Amino acid sequence: MTADSKLVSYVKASPNHSGKKKHAIDTITIHCVAANATIESLGNLFANPSRKASSQYGIGTDGRIGQYVPEAYRSWCTSSNANDQRAITIEVSNNGGEPNWPVSQAAYNSLVNLCEDICRRNGKTKMVWISDKNKALAYNPAPNEFRMTVHRWFANKSCCGPYLLERQGQIADEVNRRLQEDDEMLSYEQFKEYMTQYLKELQDNDAGEWSKGDREWGIN
């Protein structure tokens, strides 16, 4: 197994998956580990068939990122076949416990970076967070969008913990800001195209006869 994201520094394939997804990928689901686990310990956990659990990615408190299931495969992560068939799932380690289950700044930064990377590679230009469960699950993402869901919507769990739950909108806003800034930047190829058109318009400009000789000299 090779990593989908270049941000990944550790890969350990998990047998706990259902093969190729049967739905187009249009969702990102962020989880908390409820422990201060390393990406290696998560890999060992998900490598155990008896655990019947896995995720696409894991992020350690140190900010390193691991991958365990390919993005194209259905991981066993959110207690919901319907969600996992369309979601890329991310487990984030906690550097503190109850009641908030916080994560380190390094882990948070890597989470935002990973979400941005996932969007770019999957051709998405927007992440959509809707805090109301019913509205979120009824939302049909546009082709350029990733919908966000949380584990607690599908099982009697507090995942992804209050700390990350309160920051779902913030994560979406930061990723969208980066994607929008990049989209607004003029690429080199676009610049050349615009300049070519601009020069053509100058060349075709019907100036007076007094400048005809100079223009022909300039063109040639």
C-alpha positions as CSV (number, residue, x, y, z in Angstrom):
1,M,0.0,0.0,0.0
2,T,1.3,3.5,-0.9
3,A,0.1,6.7,0.7
4,D,-2.5,8.8,-1.0
5,S,-1.2,12.0,0.5
6,K,2.4,13.3,0.3
7,L,1.9,14.6,3.9
8,V,2.0,11.0,5.2
9,S,5.1,9.9,6.9
10,Y,4.0,6.4,8.0
11,V,2.0,3.7,6.3
12,K,0.6,0.5,7.7
13,A,-2.1,-1.3,5.8
14,S,-5.1,-2.4,7.8
15,P,-7.1,-5.5,6.8
16,N,-10.2,-3.9,8.3
17,H,-12.0,-2.4,5.3
18,S,-14.7,-3.4,2.8
19,G,-12.8,-2.9,-0.4
20,K,-13.6,-0.2,-3.0
21,K,-16.2,2.3,-2.0
22,K,-19.6,2.1,-3.7
23,H,-20.3,5.8,-3.5
24,A,-18.4,8.8,-4.8
25,I,-16.2,10.4,-2.2
26,D,-17.9,13.6,-1.0
27,T,-17.4,13.6,2.8
28,I,-14.7,14.1,5.4
29,T,-15.2,12.7,8.9
30,I,-12.9,13.8,11.6
31,H,-12.6,11.6,14.7
32,C,-10.8,11.8,18.0
33,V,-8.8,8.8,19.3
34,A,-9.8,9.4,22.9
35,A,-6.1,8.6,23.8
36,N,-2.7,10.1,23.2
37,A,-1.8,7.5,20.5
38,T,1.1,7.7,18.1
39,I,0.5,7.0,14.4
40,E,2.5,3.7,14.9
41,S,0.3,2.6,17.7
42,L,-2.8,3.4,15.7
43,G,-1.3,1.4,12.8
44,N,-0.8,-1.6,15.2
45,L,-4.4,-1.2,16.5
46,F,-5.9,-1.1,13.1
47,A,-3.8,-4.0,11.9
48,N,-5.5,-6.3,14.3
49,P,-8.5,-8.0,12.6
50,S,-10.3,-8.6,15.9
51,R,-10.5,-4.9,16.5
52,K,-12.8,-4.5,13.4
53,A,-11.8,-0.8,13.2
54,S,-9.8,1.4,10.9
55,S,-9.5,4.8,9.4
56,Q,-7.9,6.3,6.3
57,Y,-5.6,8.5,8.3
58,G,-4.3,9.1,11.8
59,I,-2.6,12.2,13.2
60,G,-0.4,12.0,16.3
61,T,0.1,14.6,19.0
62,D,3.4,15.4,17.4
63,G,1.6,16.3,14.1
64,R,2.9,13.4,12.1
65,I,0.3,11.7,9.7
66,G,-0.1,8.0,9.1
67,Q,-2.3,6.2,6.6
68,Y,-4.0,2.8,7.1
69,V,-6.7,2.4,4.4
70,P,-6.6,3.8,0.9
71,E,-9.0,6.7,0.3
72,A,-10.7,4.7,-2.4
73,Y,-11.6,1.9,0.1
74,R,-14.3,1.9,2.8
75,S,-12.8,2.1,6.2
76,W,-14.6,0.9,9.4
77,C,-14.7,4.1,11.3
78,T,-18.1,5.8,11.9
79,S,-20.4,2.9,12.8
80,S,-22.2,3.7,9.5
81,N,-21.7,1.8,6.3
82,A,-23.5,4.7,4.4
83,N,-21.1,7.3,5.8
84,D,-18.0,5.2,5.4
85,Q,-18.8,4.4,1.8
86,R,-18.5,8.1,0.9
87,A,-16.1,9.5,3.6
88,I,-12.4,9.9,4.0
89,T,-11.9,9.3,7.8
90,I,-9.3,10.9,10.0
91,E,-8.4,9.9,13.6
92,V,-6.7,12.7,15.6
93,S,-4.9,11.8,18.9
94,N,-5.7,13.7,22.0
95,N,-3.2,15.4,24.3
96,G,-5.8,15.7,27.1
97,G,-8.8,13.7,28.4
98,E,-12.3,14.4,29.5
99,P,-14.4,16.4,29.3
100,N,-13.0,18.3,26.2
101,W,-10.6,15.8,24.6
102,P,-8.3,18.5,23.3
103,V,-5.7,18.0,20.6
104,S,-2.2,19.6,20.3
105,Q,-1.6,22.6,18.1
106,A,0.7,20.4,16.0
107,A,-2.0,17.9,15.5
108,Y,-4.6,20.6,14.7
109,N,-2.3,22.2,12.1
110,S,-1.7,18.9,10.4
111,L,-5.4,18.2,10.4
112,V,-6.1,21.4,8.5
113,N,-3.2,20.7,6.1
114,L,-4.4,17.2,5.5
115,C,-8.0,18.4,4.8
116,E,-6.7,21.0,2.4
117,D,-4.6,18.3,0.6
118,I,-7.5,15.9,0.4
119,C,-9.6,18.6,-1.2
120,R,-7.1,19.5,-3.8
121,R,-6.3,15.9,-4.8
122,N,-10.0,15.0,-5.1
123,G,-10.9,18.1,-7.1
124,K,-12.9,19.8,-4.3
125,T,-12.8,23.6,-3.8
126,K,-15.0,23.8,-0.7
127,M,-15.7,22.1,2.6
128,V,-19.2,22.4,4.0
129,W,-19.9,22.2,7.8
130,I,-23.6,22.1,8.9
131,S,-23.9,21.7,12.6
132,D,-27.5,20.5,12.5
133,K,-27.4,16.7,12.1
134,N,-30.6,16.3,10.1
135,K,-29.8,19.1,7.7
136,A,-26.2,17.9,7.3
137,L,-27.2,14.3,6.4
138,A,-29.8,15.5,4.0
139,Y,-27.4,17.9,2.3
140,N,-26.3,16.7,-1.2
141,P,-22.8,18.1,-1.8
142,A,-22.1,19.8,-5.1
143,P,-19.4,18.1,-7.3
144,N,-16.8,20.6,-6.0
145,E,-17.7,20.1,-2.3
146,F,-16.8,17.9,0.7
147,R,-19.5,17.6,3.3
148,M,-18.4,17.2,6.9
149,T,-19.9,14.6,9.3
150,V,-19.1,13.4,12.9
151,H,-19.2,10.0,14.4
152,R,-21.7,11.0,17.2
153,W,-24.4,11.3,14.5
154,F,-24.2,7.6,13.8
155,A,-23.6,6.0,17.2
156,N,-24.0,6.7,20.9
157,K,-20.5,8.2,21.2
158,S,-19.1,11.7,22.0
159,C,-16.6,11.5,19.1
160,C,-15.0,13.7,17.9
161,G,-15.0,15.3,21.4
162,P,-16.1,18.8,22.3
163,Y,-12.8,20.4,21.3
164,L,-12.8,19.3,17.7
165,L,-16.6,19.5,17.4
166,E,-16.5,23.2,18.3
167,R,-13.8,23.7,15.6
168,Q,-15.4,22.0,12.6
169,G,-16.6,25.3,11.2
170,Q,-13.2,26.8,11.9
171,I,-11.4,24.0,10.1
172,A,-13.8,24.4,7.1
173,D,-13.3,28.1,7.0
174,E,-9.5,27.9,7.1
175,V,-9.3,25.2,4.3
176,N,-11.8,27.2,2.2
177,R,-9.7,30.4,2.7
178,R,-6.6,28.6,1.4
179,L,-8.4,27.1,-1.5
180,Q,-10.0,30.4,-2.5
181,E,-6.7,32.3,-2.3
182,D,-5.1,29.7,-4.5
183,D,-8.0,29.9,-7.0
184,E,-7.6,33.7,-7.2
185,M,-3.9,33.6,-8.0
186,L,-3.1,34.1,-11.7
187,S,-1.1,31.1,-13.1
188,Y,1.8,31.6,-15.4
189,E,-0.1,29.9,-18.2
190,Q,-3.1,32.2,-17.7
191,F,-0.7,35.3,-17.6
192,K,0.8,34.2,-21.0
193,E,-2.7,33.7,-22.5
194,Y,-3.9,37.2,-21.3
195,M,-0.7,38.8,-22.6
196,T,-1.0,37.1,-26.0
197,Q,-4.5,38.4,-26.3
198,Y,-3.5,41.9,-25.2
199,L,-0.6,42.1,-27.7
200,K,-2.9,40.8,-30.5
201,E,-5.4,43.6,-29.7
202,L,-2.6,46.2,-29.9
203,Q,-1.4,44.7,-33.1
204,D,-4.9,44.9,-34.6
205,N,-5.5,48.5,-33.4
206,D,-6.3,50.8,-36.3
207,A,-4.1,53.7,-35.6
208,G,-3.6,56.6,-38.0
209,E,-1.5,56.4,-41.2
210,W,1.2,58.5,-39.5
211,S,2.2,55.6,-37.3
212,K,1.8,52.8,-39.9
213,G,5.4,52.5,-40.7
214,D,6.5,52.4,-37.0
215,R,3.9,49.7,-36.2
216,E,4.9,47.5,-39.1
217,W,8.5,47.8,-38.0
218,G,7.6,46.9,-34.5
219,I,5.6,43.9,-35.6
220,N,8.3,42.6,-37.8
